[in-house]
Coordinates of C-alpha atoms and ligand atoms in Angstrom, one line a residue:
X1 CA 28.7 -12.5 -29.8
X2 CA 27.4 -9.9 -32.2
X3 CA 29.0 -10.6 -35.6
X4 CA 29.9 -6.9 -36.0
X5 CA 32.2 -7.3 -33.0
X6 CA 33.6 -10.5 -34.3
X7 CA 34.5 -8.7 -37.5
X8 CA 36.1 -5.8 -35.6
X9 CA 37.9 -8.3 -33.4
X10 CA 39.4 -10.0 -36.4
X11 CA 40.5 -6.7 -38.0
X12 CA 42.0 -5.4 -34.8
X13 CA 43.5 -8.7 -33.7
X14 CA 45.4 -9.2 -36.9
X15 CA 46.0 -5.6 -38.0
X16 CA 46.5 -4.7 -41.7
X17 CA 49.8 -6.5 -41.6
X18 CA 48.5 -9.9 -40.8
X19 CA 45.3 -9.6 -42.8
X20 CA 47.6 -9.4 -45.8
X21 CA 49.1 -12.7 -44.6
X22 CA 46.0 -14.4 -45.9
X23 CA 47.5 -14.0 -49.4
X24 CA 49.6 -17.1 -50.4
X25 CA 53.4 -16.5 -50.1
X26 CA 55.4 -17.1 -53.2
X27 CA 56.1 -20.8 -53.8
X28 CA 59.7 -21.5 -52.8
X29 CA 61.9 -24.5 -53.2
X30 CA 59.8 -27.6 -52.9
X31 CA 62.2 -30.2 -54.2
X32 CA 61.4 -33.9 -54.0
X33 CA 62.8 -34.7 -50.5
X34 CA 64.1 -38.0 -51.7
X35 CA 66.5 -36.2 -54.1
X36 CA 67.8 -33.8 -51.5
X37 CA 71.3 -34.9 -50.5
X38 CA 71.5 -36.4 -47.0
X39 CA 75.1 -35.3 -46.3
X40 CA 77.7 -32.8 -47.2
X41 CA 75.8 -29.6 -46.2
X42 CA 77.9 -26.6 -44.9
X43 CA 74.9 -25.6 -42.8
X44 CA 71.7 -27.3 -41.9
X45 CA 69.3 -24.6 -40.7
X46 CA 66.2 -25.5 -38.7
X47 CA 63.7 -22.8 -39.5
X48 CA 63.4 -20.8 -42.8
X49 CA 62.2 -17.6 -41.1
X50 CA 63.5 -14.2 -40.1
X51 CA 66.9 -15.6 -39.2
X52 CA 67.1 -18.7 -41.6
X53 CA 66.4 -16.9 -44.8
X54 CA 69.2 -14.3 -44.6
X55 CA 71.6 -16.9 -43.3
X56 CA 71.0 -19.0 -46.5
X57 CA 71.3 -16.0 -48.8
X58 CA 74.6 -14.8 -47.3
X59 CA 76.2 -18.3 -46.9
X60 CA 75.4 -19.0 -50.6
X61 CA 77.3 -15.8 -51.5
X62 CA 80.4 -17.4 -50.0
X63 CA 79.8 -20.5 -52.0
X64 CA 78.3 -22.4 -49.0
X65 CA 75.7 -25.2 -49.4
X66 CA 72.7 -24.7 -47.1
X67 CA 69.7 -26.9 -46.3
X68 CA 66.8 -25.0 -44.8
X69 CA 64.2 -27.2 -43.1
X70 CA 60.9 -25.8 -41.9
X71 CA 57.9 -27.4 -40.3
X72 CA 55.5 -25.0 -42.0
X73 CA 54.3 -25.3 -45.5
X74 CA 55.7 -21.8 -46.2
X75 CA 58.9 -19.8 -45.6
X76 CA 59.0 -16.6 -43.6
X77 CA 58.2 -17.7 -40.1
X78 CA 57.0 -14.9 -37.8
X79 CA 57.4 -12.3 -40.5
X80 CA 54.0 -13.4 -41.7
X81 CA 52.5 -11.8 -38.6
X82 CA 55.2 -9.5 -37.2
X83 CA 54.8 -5.7 -37.3
X84 CA 58.3 -5.8 -38.7
X85 CA 59.6 -2.7 -36.9
X86 CA 63.4 -2.5 -37.1
X87 CA 66.0 -0.4 -35.4
X88 CA 69.5 0.3 -36.6
X89 CA 71.9 3.2 -36.0
X90 CA 74.4 4.7 -38.5
X91 CA 72.3 3.8 -41.6
X92 CA 72.6 5.4 -45.0
X93 CA 69.0 6.5 -44.6
X94 CA 69.8 8.3 -41.4
X95 CA 72.8 10.0 -43.0
X96 CA 70.6 11.1 -46.0
X97 CA 68.2 12.7 -43.5
X98 CA 71.0 14.4 -41.6
X99 CA 70.6 12.3 -38.5
X100 CA 73.9 11.7 -36.8
X101 CA 73.7 8.4 -35.0
X102 CA 76.1 5.6 -34.0
X103 CA 75.8 2.0 -32.8
X104 CA 77.3 3.0 -29.5
X105 CA 74.4 5.5 -28.9
X106 CA 72.0 2.7 -29.8
X107 CA 73.7 0.4 -27.4
X108 CA 73.7 3.1 -24.7
X109 CA 69.9 3.5 -25.2
X110 CA 69.4 -0.2 -24.8
X111 CA 71.3 -0.1 -21.5
X112 CA 69.3 2.9 -20.4
X113 CA 65.9 1.5 -21.4
X114 CA 66.6 -2.0 -20.0
X115 CA 68.3 -0.6 -16.9
X116 CA 71.3 -2.6 -17.6
X117 CA 69.6 -6.0 -18.0
X118 CA 70.6 -6.8 -21.6
X119 CA 73.3 -9.3 -22.5
X120 CA 76.1 -6.9 -23.4
X121 CA 78.0 -9.2 -25.8
X122 CA 75.0 -10.3 -27.9
X123 CA 73.5 -6.9 -27.9
X124 CA 76.7 -5.3 -29.1
X125 CA 77.0 -7.9 -31.8
X126 CA 73.4 -7.0 -32.9
X127 CA 73.6 -3.2 -32.8
X128 CA 77.1 -2.8 -34.2
X129 CA 76.0 -4.8 -37.3
X130 CA 72.5 -3.6 -37.6
X131 CA 73.2 -0.8 -40.0
X132 CA 74.8 -3.1 -42.6
X133 CA 71.8 -5.4 -42.4
X134 CA 69.3 -2.5 -42.9
X135 CA 71.4 -0.9 -45.6
X136 CA 71.5 -4.3 -47.4
X137 CA 67.7 -4.5 -47.2
X138 CA 67.4 -1.0 -48.7
X139 CA 69.9 -1.8 -51.4
X140 CA 67.7 -4.7 -52.4
X141 CA 64.6 -2.5 -52.7
X142 CA 63.2 -2.3 -49.1
X143 CA 61.1 0.9 -48.7
X144 CA 60.2 2.3 -45.3
X145 CA 57.1 4.3 -44.6
X146 CA 57.5 8.0 -45.5
X147 CA 59.3 10.1 -42.8
X148 CA 61.2 7.2 -41.3
X149 CA 63.3 6.7 -39.3
X150 CA 61.3 7.8 -36.2
X151 CA 62.1 7.7 -32.5
X152 CA 59.0 5.5 -31.7
X153 CA 56.2 5.8 -29.2
X154 CA 54.8 2.3 -28.6
X155 CA 57.9 1.5 -26.7
X156 CA 60.2 3.6 -24.6
X157 CA 61.5 6.1 -27.2
X158 CA 65.1 6.1 -28.5
X159 CA 67.2 9.2 -28.1
X160 CA 67.6 9.4 -31.9
X161 CA 65.3 8.5 -34.8
X162 CA 66.5 5.0 -35.7
X163 CA 63.3 3.1 -35.9
X164 CA 61.9 1.9 -39.3
X165 CA 59.1 -0.2 -40.8
X166 CA 57.4 -0.7 -44.1
X167 CA 53.8 -0.5 -45.4
X168 CA 53.2 -4.3 -45.0
X169 CA 55.1 -4.7 -41.8
X170 CA 57.0 -8.0 -41.5
X171 CA 55.6 -9.2 -44.8
X172 CA 57.6 -6.4 -46.7
X173 CA 60.8 -7.9 -45.2
X174 CA 59.7 -11.4 -45.9
X175 CA 58.9 -10.9 -49.5
X176 CA 62.3 -9.3 -50.1
X177 CA 64.0 -12.3 -48.4
X178 CA 62.0 -14.8 -50.4
X179 CA 63.0 -13.0 -53.6
X180 CA 66.6 -12.9 -52.7
X181 CA 66.8 -16.6 -51.7
X182 CA 65.3 -17.6 -55.1
X183 CA 68.6 -17.3 -57.1
X184 CA 70.7 -19.5 -54.7
X185 CA 67.9 -22.0 -54.7
X186 CA 67.9 -22.1 -58.5
X187 CA 71.7 -22.4 -58.5
X188 CA 71.4 -25.5 -56.2
X189 CA 73.3 -23.9 -53.4
X190 CA 70.2 -23.7 -51.1
X191 CA 67.6 -26.3 -50.7
X192 CA 64.4 -25.7 -48.8
X193 CA 62.4 -28.6 -47.4
X194 CA 59.0 -27.5 -46.1
X195 CA 56.7 -29.5 -43.9
X196 CA 59.7 -31.1 -42.2
X197 CA 59.6 -31.1 -38.4
X198 CA 63.1 -31.4 -37.0
X199 CA 62.7 -33.4 -33.8
X200 CA 66.2 -34.6 -33.0
X201 CA 69.8 -33.5 -33.3
X202 CA 72.4 -36.1 -34.3
X203 CA 75.3 -35.9 -31.9
X204 CA 78.6 -37.7 -31.9
X205 CA 80.0 -39.3 -28.7
X206 CA 81.9 -36.2 -27.8
X207 CA 78.7 -34.2 -28.0
X208 CA 79.4 -32.5 -31.4
X209 CA 76.3 -31.9 -33.4
X210 CA 76.6 -33.4 -36.9
X211 CA 73.0 -33.3 -38.2
X212 CA 69.3 -33.5 -37.7
X213 CA 66.5 -36.0 -37.9
X214 CA 63.3 -34.7 -39.4
X215 CA 59.8 -36.0 -40.0
X216 CA 57.7 -34.9 -43.0
X217 CA 54.0 -34.4 -42.9
X218 CA 53.4 -37.9 -44.2
X219 CA 55.4 -39.3 -41.3
X220 CA 58.5 -40.2 -43.2
X221 CA 61.7 -39.7 -41.2
X222 CA 65.0 -38.4 -42.8
X223 CA 68.5 -37.7 -41.5
X224 CA 70.7 -34.9 -42.8
X225 CA 74.3 -34.3 -41.9
X226 CA 76.7 -31.4 -42.4
X227 CA 79.4 -29.3 -40.8
X228 CA 77.1 -27.1 -38.7
X229 CA 73.5 -27.1 -37.5
X230 CA 71.8 -23.8 -36.8
X231 CA 68.7 -23.7 -34.6
X232 CA 66.5 -20.7 -35.9
X233 CA 63.1 -21.9 -34.8
X234 CA 61.8 -18.8 -33.1
X235 CA 60.3 -18.7 -29.7
X236 CA 57.7 -20.6 -27.7
X237 CA 54.9 -18.1 -27.4
X238 CA 52.4 -20.0 -29.6
X239 CA 52.4 -23.1 -27.4
X240 CA 50.3 -22.4 -24.3
X241 CA 51.5 -25.5 -22.5
X242 CA 55.2 -24.7 -23.1
X243 CA 54.6 -21.0 -22.3
X244 CA 52.9 -21.9 -19.0
X245 CA 55.7 -24.4 -18.1
X246 CA 58.5 -21.9 -18.8
X247 CA 56.9 -18.7 -17.5
X248 CA 54.5 -20.0 -14.9
X249 CA 51.8 -17.9 -16.5
X250 CA 49.0 -18.6 -19.1
X251 CA 49.4 -17.4 -22.6
X252 CA 46.5 -15.1 -23.0
X253 CA 46.9 -14.0 -26.7
X254 CA 46.9 -15.9 -30.0
X255 CA 49.0 -13.5 -32.0
X256 CA 52.4 -15.3 -32.2
X257 CA 53.3 -17.2 -35.3
X258 CA 51.7 -20.7 -35.0
X259 CA 54.9 -22.6 -35.3
X260 CA 56.6 -20.7 -32.5
X261 CA 56.2 -23.7 -30.2
X262 CA 59.6 -23.9 -28.4
X263 CA 60.9 -26.9 -30.4
X264 CA 64.4 -25.3 -30.9
X265 CA 64.7 -24.7 -27.2
X266 CA 63.9 -28.3 -26.5
X267 CA 66.4 -29.5 -29.1
X268 CA 69.2 -27.2 -27.8
X269 CA 68.5 -28.2 -24.2
X270 CA 68.5 -31.9 -25.1
X271 CA 71.9 -31.4 -26.8
X272 CA 73.4 -30.0 -23.5
X273 CA 72.6 -26.3 -23.9
X274 CA 71.2 -24.1 -21.1
X275 CA 68.2 -21.8 -20.9
X276 CA 68.5 -18.3 -19.5
X277 CA 66.6 -15.0 -19.4
X278 CA 63.4 -15.9 -17.6
X279 CA 64.0 -13.1 -15.1
X280 CA 63.5 -10.8 -18.1
X281 CA 59.9 -11.7 -18.6
X282 CA 58.0 -8.7 -19.8
X283 CA 54.4 -8.0 -20.8
X284 CA 52.7 -4.9 -22.2
X285 CA 50.4 -2.5 -20.4
X286 CA 47.3 -4.5 -21.1
X287 CA 45.0 -5.2 -24.0
X288 CA 41.3 -5.9 -24.4
X289 CA 40.9 -9.5 -25.6
X290 CA 37.9 -11.1 -27.1
X291 CA 37.1 -13.4 -24.2
X292 CA 38.3 -15.1 -21.0
X293 CA 39.0 -18.3 -22.9
X294 CA 42.7 -18.0 -23.7
X295 CA 44.6 -17.8 -25.9
X296 CA 42.1 -15.2 -27.1
X297 CA 42.3 -12.7 -30.0
X298 CA 42.9 -9.0 -29.6
X299 CA 39.7 -7.0 -29.4
X300 CA 41.2 -3.5 -29.0
X301 CA 44.2 -1.6 -27.7
X302 CA 43.6 1.1 -25.1
X303 CA 44.7 4.7 -25.8
X304 CA 47.5 4.6 -23.2
X305 CA 49.9 7.2 -24.5
X306 CA 49.4 10.3 -22.4
X307 CA 51.3 12.4 -24.9
X308 CA 48.6 11.6 -27.4
X309 CA 45.5 11.3 -25.2
X310 CA 45.9 12.4 -21.6
X311 CA 43.9 9.9 -19.4
X312 CA 40.5 10.8 -18.1
X313 CA 39.9 7.5 -16.4
X314 CA 41.6 5.7 -13.5
X315 CA 43.4 2.3 -13.8
X316 CA 42.9 -0.1 -10.9
X317 CA 44.0 -3.6 -10.1
X318 CA 41.9 -6.6 -8.9
X319 CA 42.1 -5.1 -5.4
X320 CA 40.5 -1.9 -6.7
X321 CA 43.7 0.1 -6.1
X322 CA 45.5 2.4 -8.5
X323 CA 49.1 1.3 -8.9
X324 CA 50.6 3.8 -11.3
X325 CA 50.2 7.5 -12.1
X326 CA 48.1 7.0 -15.3
X327 CA 49.7 9.9 -17.1
X328 CA 53.3 8.9 -16.3
X329 CA 55.1 9.7 -19.6
X330 CA 57.2 6.5 -19.6
X331 CA 55.8 3.5 -21.4
X332 CA 58.2 1.3 -19.5
X333 CA 57.0 2.7 -16.1
X334 CA 53.4 1.7 -16.9
X335 CA 54.4 -1.7 -18.2
X336 CA 56.7 -2.5 -15.2
X337 CA 54.0 -1.4 -12.8
X338 CA 51.4 -3.7 -14.3
X339 CA 53.7 -6.7 -14.2
X340 CA 53.4 -6.9 -10.4
X341 CA 49.6 -6.6 -10.2
X342 CA 47.4 -9.7 -9.6
X343 CA 47.1 -11.7 -12.8
X344 CA 48.6 -8.8 -14.8
X345 CA 45.1 -7.3 -15.0
X346 CA 44.0 -3.7 -14.8
X347 CA 40.5 -2.2 -15.2
X348 CA 39.9 1.2 -16.8
X349 CA 37.3 2.8 -14.6
X350 CA 35.2 5.9 -15.4
X351 CA 31.7 7.4 -15.1
X352 CA 29.0 8.6 -17.5
X353 CA 30.3 12.2 -17.6
X354 CA 33.8 11.0 -18.7
X355 CA 32.3 8.6 -21.3
X356 CA 30.3 11.6 -22.7
X357 CA 33.1 14.1 -22.6
X358 CA 36.4 12.3 -23.2
X359 CA 38.0 11.2 -26.5
X360 CA 37.4 7.4 -27.0
X361 CA 39.6 5.4 -24.7
X362 CA 40.1 2.5 -27.1
X363 CA 42.0 2.8 -30.3
X364 CA 39.8 2.4 -33.4
X365 CA 36.5 2.6 -31.5
X366 CA 34.2 5.6 -31.5
X367 CA 32.3 6.6 -28.4
X368 CA 29.2 5.1 -30.0
X369 CA 31.2 1.8 -30.5
X370 CA 32.1 1.9 -26.9
X371 CA 28.5 2.3 -25.8
X372 CA 27.6 -0.7 -27.9
X373 CA 30.5 -2.8 -26.4
X374 CA 29.0 -2.4 -23.0
X375 CA 26.0 -4.4 -24.2
X376 CA 28.0 -7.0 -26.0
X377 CA 31.5 -7.7 -24.7
X378 CA 32.1 -9.6 -21.5
X379 CA 35.1 -7.4 -20.5
X380 CA 32.9 -4.2 -20.5
X381 CA 30.8 -3.7 -17.3
X382 CA 28.4 -0.9 -16.3
X383 CA 26.5 -0.4 -13.0
X384 CA 24.6 2.3 -11.1
X385 CA 26.9 2.1 -8.1
X386 CA 30.6 1.6 -7.6
X387 CA 29.8 -1.5 -5.4
X388 CA 27.7 -2.9 -8.2
X389 CA 30.4 -2.2 -10.8
X390 CA 33.0 -3.9 -8.6
X391 CA 30.8 -7.0 -8.2
X392 CA 30.2 -7.2 -12.0
X393 CA 33.8 -6.7 -12.9
X394 CA 35.3 -8.9 -10.2
X395 CA 37.2 -6.1 -8.4
X396 CA 37.3 -5.6 -4.7
X397 CA 34.4 -3.3 -3.8
X398 CA 35.9 -1.5 -0.8
X399 CA 39.2 -1.0 -2.5
X400 CA 37.5 0.6 -5.5
X401 CA 35.3 2.8 -3.3
X402 CA 38.3 4.0 -1.4
X403 CA 40.3 4.6 -4.5
X404 CA 37.6 6.6 -6.2
X405 CA 37.2 8.7 -3.0
X406 CA 40.9 9.5 -2.9
X407 CA 41.0 10.2 -6.7
X408 CA 38.1 12.6 -6.4
X409 CA 39.9 14.3 -3.5
X410 CA 42.9 14.8 -5.9
X411 CA 40.7 16.2 -8.6
X412 CA 39.2 18.7 -6.2
X413 CA 42.4 19.8 -4.6
X414 CA 44.9 19.3 -7.4
X415 CA 46.9 17.0 -5.1
X416 CA 46.6 13.6 -6.6
X417 CA 48.1 11.0 -4.2
X418 CA 50.1 9.5 -7.1
X419 CA 51.1 12.8 -8.6
X420 CA 48.8 12.6 -11.6
X421 CA 48.7 15.9 -13.6
X422 CA 45.7 15.4 -15.8
X423 CA 42.3 14.8 -14.0
X424 CA 39.7 16.8 -15.7
X425 CA 36.6 15.2 -14.1
X426 CA 35.8 13.4 -10.9
X427 CA 34.3 9.9 -11.1
X428 CA 30.9 10.7 -9.7
X429 CA 28.1 10.4 -12.2
X430 CA 26.4 7.0 -12.5
X431 CA 26.3 4.7 -14.3
X432 CA 29.9 3.7 -13.6
X433 CA 31.9 1.8 -16.2
X434 CA 34.9 -0.5 -16.4
X435 CA 36.9 -2.1 -19.1
X436 CA 39.1 -5.0 -18.2
X437 CA 42.6 -5.3 -19.8
X438 CA 45.1 -8.1 -19.7
X439 CA 48.9 -7.8 -19.8
X440 CA 50.1 -10.0 -22.7
X441 CA 53.2 -10.7 -24.7
X442 CA 53.7 -12.3 -28.1
X443 CA 57.4 -13.1 -27.7
X444 CA 59.5 -15.4 -25.5
X445 CA 61.8 -13.9 -22.9
X446 CA 63.9 -16.9 -22.1
X447 CA 66.1 -18.7 -24.6
X448 CA 69.2 -20.6 -25.3
X449 CA 72.5 -19.2 -24.1
X450 CA 75.1 -18.7 -26.8
X451 CA 78.6 -17.3 -27.0
X452 CA 79.8 -14.3 -29.1
X453 CA 80.0 -16.6 -32.2
X454 CA 76.4 -17.7 -31.6
X455 CA 77.5 -21.2 -30.6
X456 CA 75.1 -22.9 -28.1
X457 CA 76.9 -23.2 -24.8
X458 CA 76.6 -25.7 -21.9
X459 CA 76.1 -24.9 -18.2
X460 CA 79.9 -24.6 -17.8
X461 CA 80.1 -22.1 -20.7
X462 CA 81.8 -24.4 -23.1
X463 CA 80.4 -24.4 -26.7
X464 CA 78.7 -27.5 -28.1
X465 CA 80.7 -28.2 -31.3
X466 CA 78.7 -27.7 -34.5
X467 CA 75.6 -26.2 -32.9
X468 CA 74.6 -22.6 -33.3
X469 CA 71.4 -20.7 -32.4
X470 CA 70.0 -17.3 -33.4
X471 CA 66.8 -15.3 -33.5
X472 CA 64.0 -15.3 -30.9
X473 CA 65.4 -18.6 -29.7
X474 CA 68.0 -16.6 -27.9
X475 CA 65.2 -15.1 -25.8
X476 CA 63.8 -11.6 -26.1
X477 CA 65.5 -10.8 -22.8
X478 CA 69.0 -11.2 -24.2
X479 CA 68.6 -8.2 -26.5
X480 CA 65.9 -6.1 -24.7
X481 CA 66.5 -7.1 -21.1
X482 CA 63.6 -6.6 -18.8
X483 CA 61.9 -4.0 -21.1
X484 CA 60.7 -3.5 -24.6
X485 CA 63.1 -1.8 -27.0
X486 CA 61.7 -1.1 -30.4
X487 CA 62.9 -3.3 -33.3
X488 CA 65.2 -5.3 -31.2
X489 CA 63.9 -8.7 -32.3
X490 CA 63.5 -8.5 -36.0
X491 CA 66.8 -6.6 -36.7
X492 CA 68.9 -8.9 -34.5
X493 CA 67.3 -12.0 -36.1
X494 CA 68.1 -10.7 -39.6
X495 CA 71.5 -9.6 -38.5
X496 CA 72.5 -12.8 -36.8
X497 CA 71.3 -14.7 -39.8
X498 CA 73.4 -12.5 -42.0
X499 CA 76.5 -12.8 -39.8
X500 CA 76.3 -16.5 -39.5
X501 CA 76.0 -16.8 -43.3
X502 CA 78.6 -14.2 -44.2
X503 CA 81.3 -14.8 -41.7
X504 CA 80.7 -17.0 -38.7
X505 CA 79.8 -20.5 -40.1
X506 CA 82.6 -22.5 -41.7
X507 CA 81.9 -23.1 -45.4
Ligands
FAD601 C1 52.5 -10.1 -33.6 C2 54.0 -9.9 -33.5 C3 54.5 -8.6 -33.8 C4 55.9 -8.4 -33.7 N1 56.4 -7.2 -34.0 C5 57.7 -7.0 -33.9 C6 58.3 -5.8 -34.3 O1 57.6 -4.9 -34.7 N2 59.7 -5.6 -34.1 C7 60.5 -6.6 -33.6 O2 61.7 -6.4 -33.5 N3 60.0 -7.8 -33.3 C8 58.6 -8.1 -33.4 N4 58.1 -9.3 -33.2 C9 59.1 -10.4 -32.9 C10 59.8 -10.8 -34.1 O3 59.0 -10.7 -35.3 C11 60.3 -12.2 -34.0 O4 61.1 -12.3 -32.7 C12 61.3 -12.7 -35.1 O5 60.6 -12.5 -36.3 C13 61.6 -14.1 -34.9 O6 62.5 -14.5 -35.9 P1 63.1 -16.0 -35.8 O7 63.9 -16.2 -37.0 O8 63.7 -16.3 -34.5 O9 61.8 -17.0 -35.9 P2 60.8 -17.1 -37.1 O10 60.8 -16.0 -38.1 O11 59.5 -17.5 -36.5 O12 61.3 -18.4 -37.8 C14 61.3 -19.7 -37.2 C15 61.0 -20.8 -38.2 O13 61.2 -22.0 -37.6 C16 60.2 -22.9 -38.0 N5 60.2 -24.1 -37.0 C17 59.8 -24.0 -35.8 N6 60.0 -25.3 -35.2 C18 60.5 -26.1 -36.2 C19 60.9 -27.4 -36.2 N7 60.8 -28.2 -35.1 N8 61.4 -27.9 -37.4 C20 61.5 -27.1 -38.5 N9 61.1 -25.8 -38.5 C21 60.7 -25.3 -37.3 C22 59.0 -22.1 -38.0 O14 58.0 -22.7 -38.8 C23 59.5 -20.8 -38.6 O15 59.4 -20.7 -40.0 C24 56.7 -9.5 -33.3 C25 56.2 -10.8 -33.0 C26 54.8 -11.0 -33.2 C27 54.3 -12.4 -32.9

């Protein structure tokens, strides 16, 4: 592939946030593992990421002794690559901007957006404690982008502006947490062992979890014991085999944090926990990836927000049929409709007249870039007839021909069969063009079931003594249901870490 496209691919796949991730994180706690006490910890936390770091900071404030173990050679976890968008209601920043908002309204929005599919108890715990988490970040120097909070647009909008992020996305949060954990590390209250893969939980005969067994990168095995073990290992979206086994679908995209490999889920299940939330599997409305060899990188995001750019093209499935009104204002409606199409694939179809007249259909690409992509990228196809286009793109030819005929009827009469409002041109002037997109997700819908104290529970609902879990390991579906709600993974991870450290765990 043309190197220019490779460069663009890289920039767009990673985004400014993750490009910055190339910079080395601050060195943190790298004690000689042989000197780290094997017993007597208040909490042994598996994963020094979005959840684990605040947990350690807040447990140390109460005088607790915390061991953070991480398989990576760095702390921060998914914050290295996350966009880091947070949502919280009733924050000091909202009050300062005159925005009257409450956790109850946030909760009601989650119920509305998810159509009642969230876990009520866990979601309430998250949103009713989110403002304290966010205010704490701000009190420690966190700065949002100017004009925040906002209502959001990439996901179904909230009813109030309660959506915040910073200039470096997840890394802005990560750097703050890494700074804050430094003092308890220096005081000896928190020890961080990097490059330690926790592969087993130590369980007493009654099932109570008392510690962990970890292996360092040289193969040495160590056991650590304490009052509680917290699994904060993130999701499984970076492990294609686990992702396929759990979801029954391939993992198409390579954007999740590389250590999100489902290890915490395995550990929790082996200890007697139960998995839930698979029914809440969600994916976005489709991205252009670099190739068919998956997991692949992001090449470009389509301009799919009709409020910003009303669609000129049609969207069809593998059968050549339209399946959603392309200008439906709801992000969720578009995403839900694609979920049920063959392979989660849609093709953006247009003709030469639309290419010449419409604003570019992919974010960050000019019309000239688009023309070049048709010569270079395997997901861009062009042909002199609709039948030829369908053959080249792998779409059903009769379906596509019928669809274009009906669409053009709607353009002529103003009576689009799906009720579309914006249809400035028919699809009539060859060559005809298509761009393939693939529905993808970077997070994990299913996760470990926990109770309101974040204790891992068994099939019968009883808690496994000594074992807690938080973060993406609970499953994206617990807090977002079968939908995407902005900021409802980072903020709950931070919040559950804070709550475990400041009041839930015994110290
Ligand atoms: C590209 C991208 C963009 C995102 N954008 C947003 C967003 O804007 N807003 C939002 O709310 N959410 C977003 N998310 C999701 C969100 O960032 C994550 O759900 C959240 O950061 C996960 O936090 P965590 O503590 O559960 O896991 P992590 O922060 O990933 O921490 C888990 C840690 O556990 C370690 N670990 C794993 N296995 C082991 C093991 N066996 N032994 C020891 N250590 C182990 C890992 O190395 C890691 O450091 C995004 C995710 C991605 C990938």
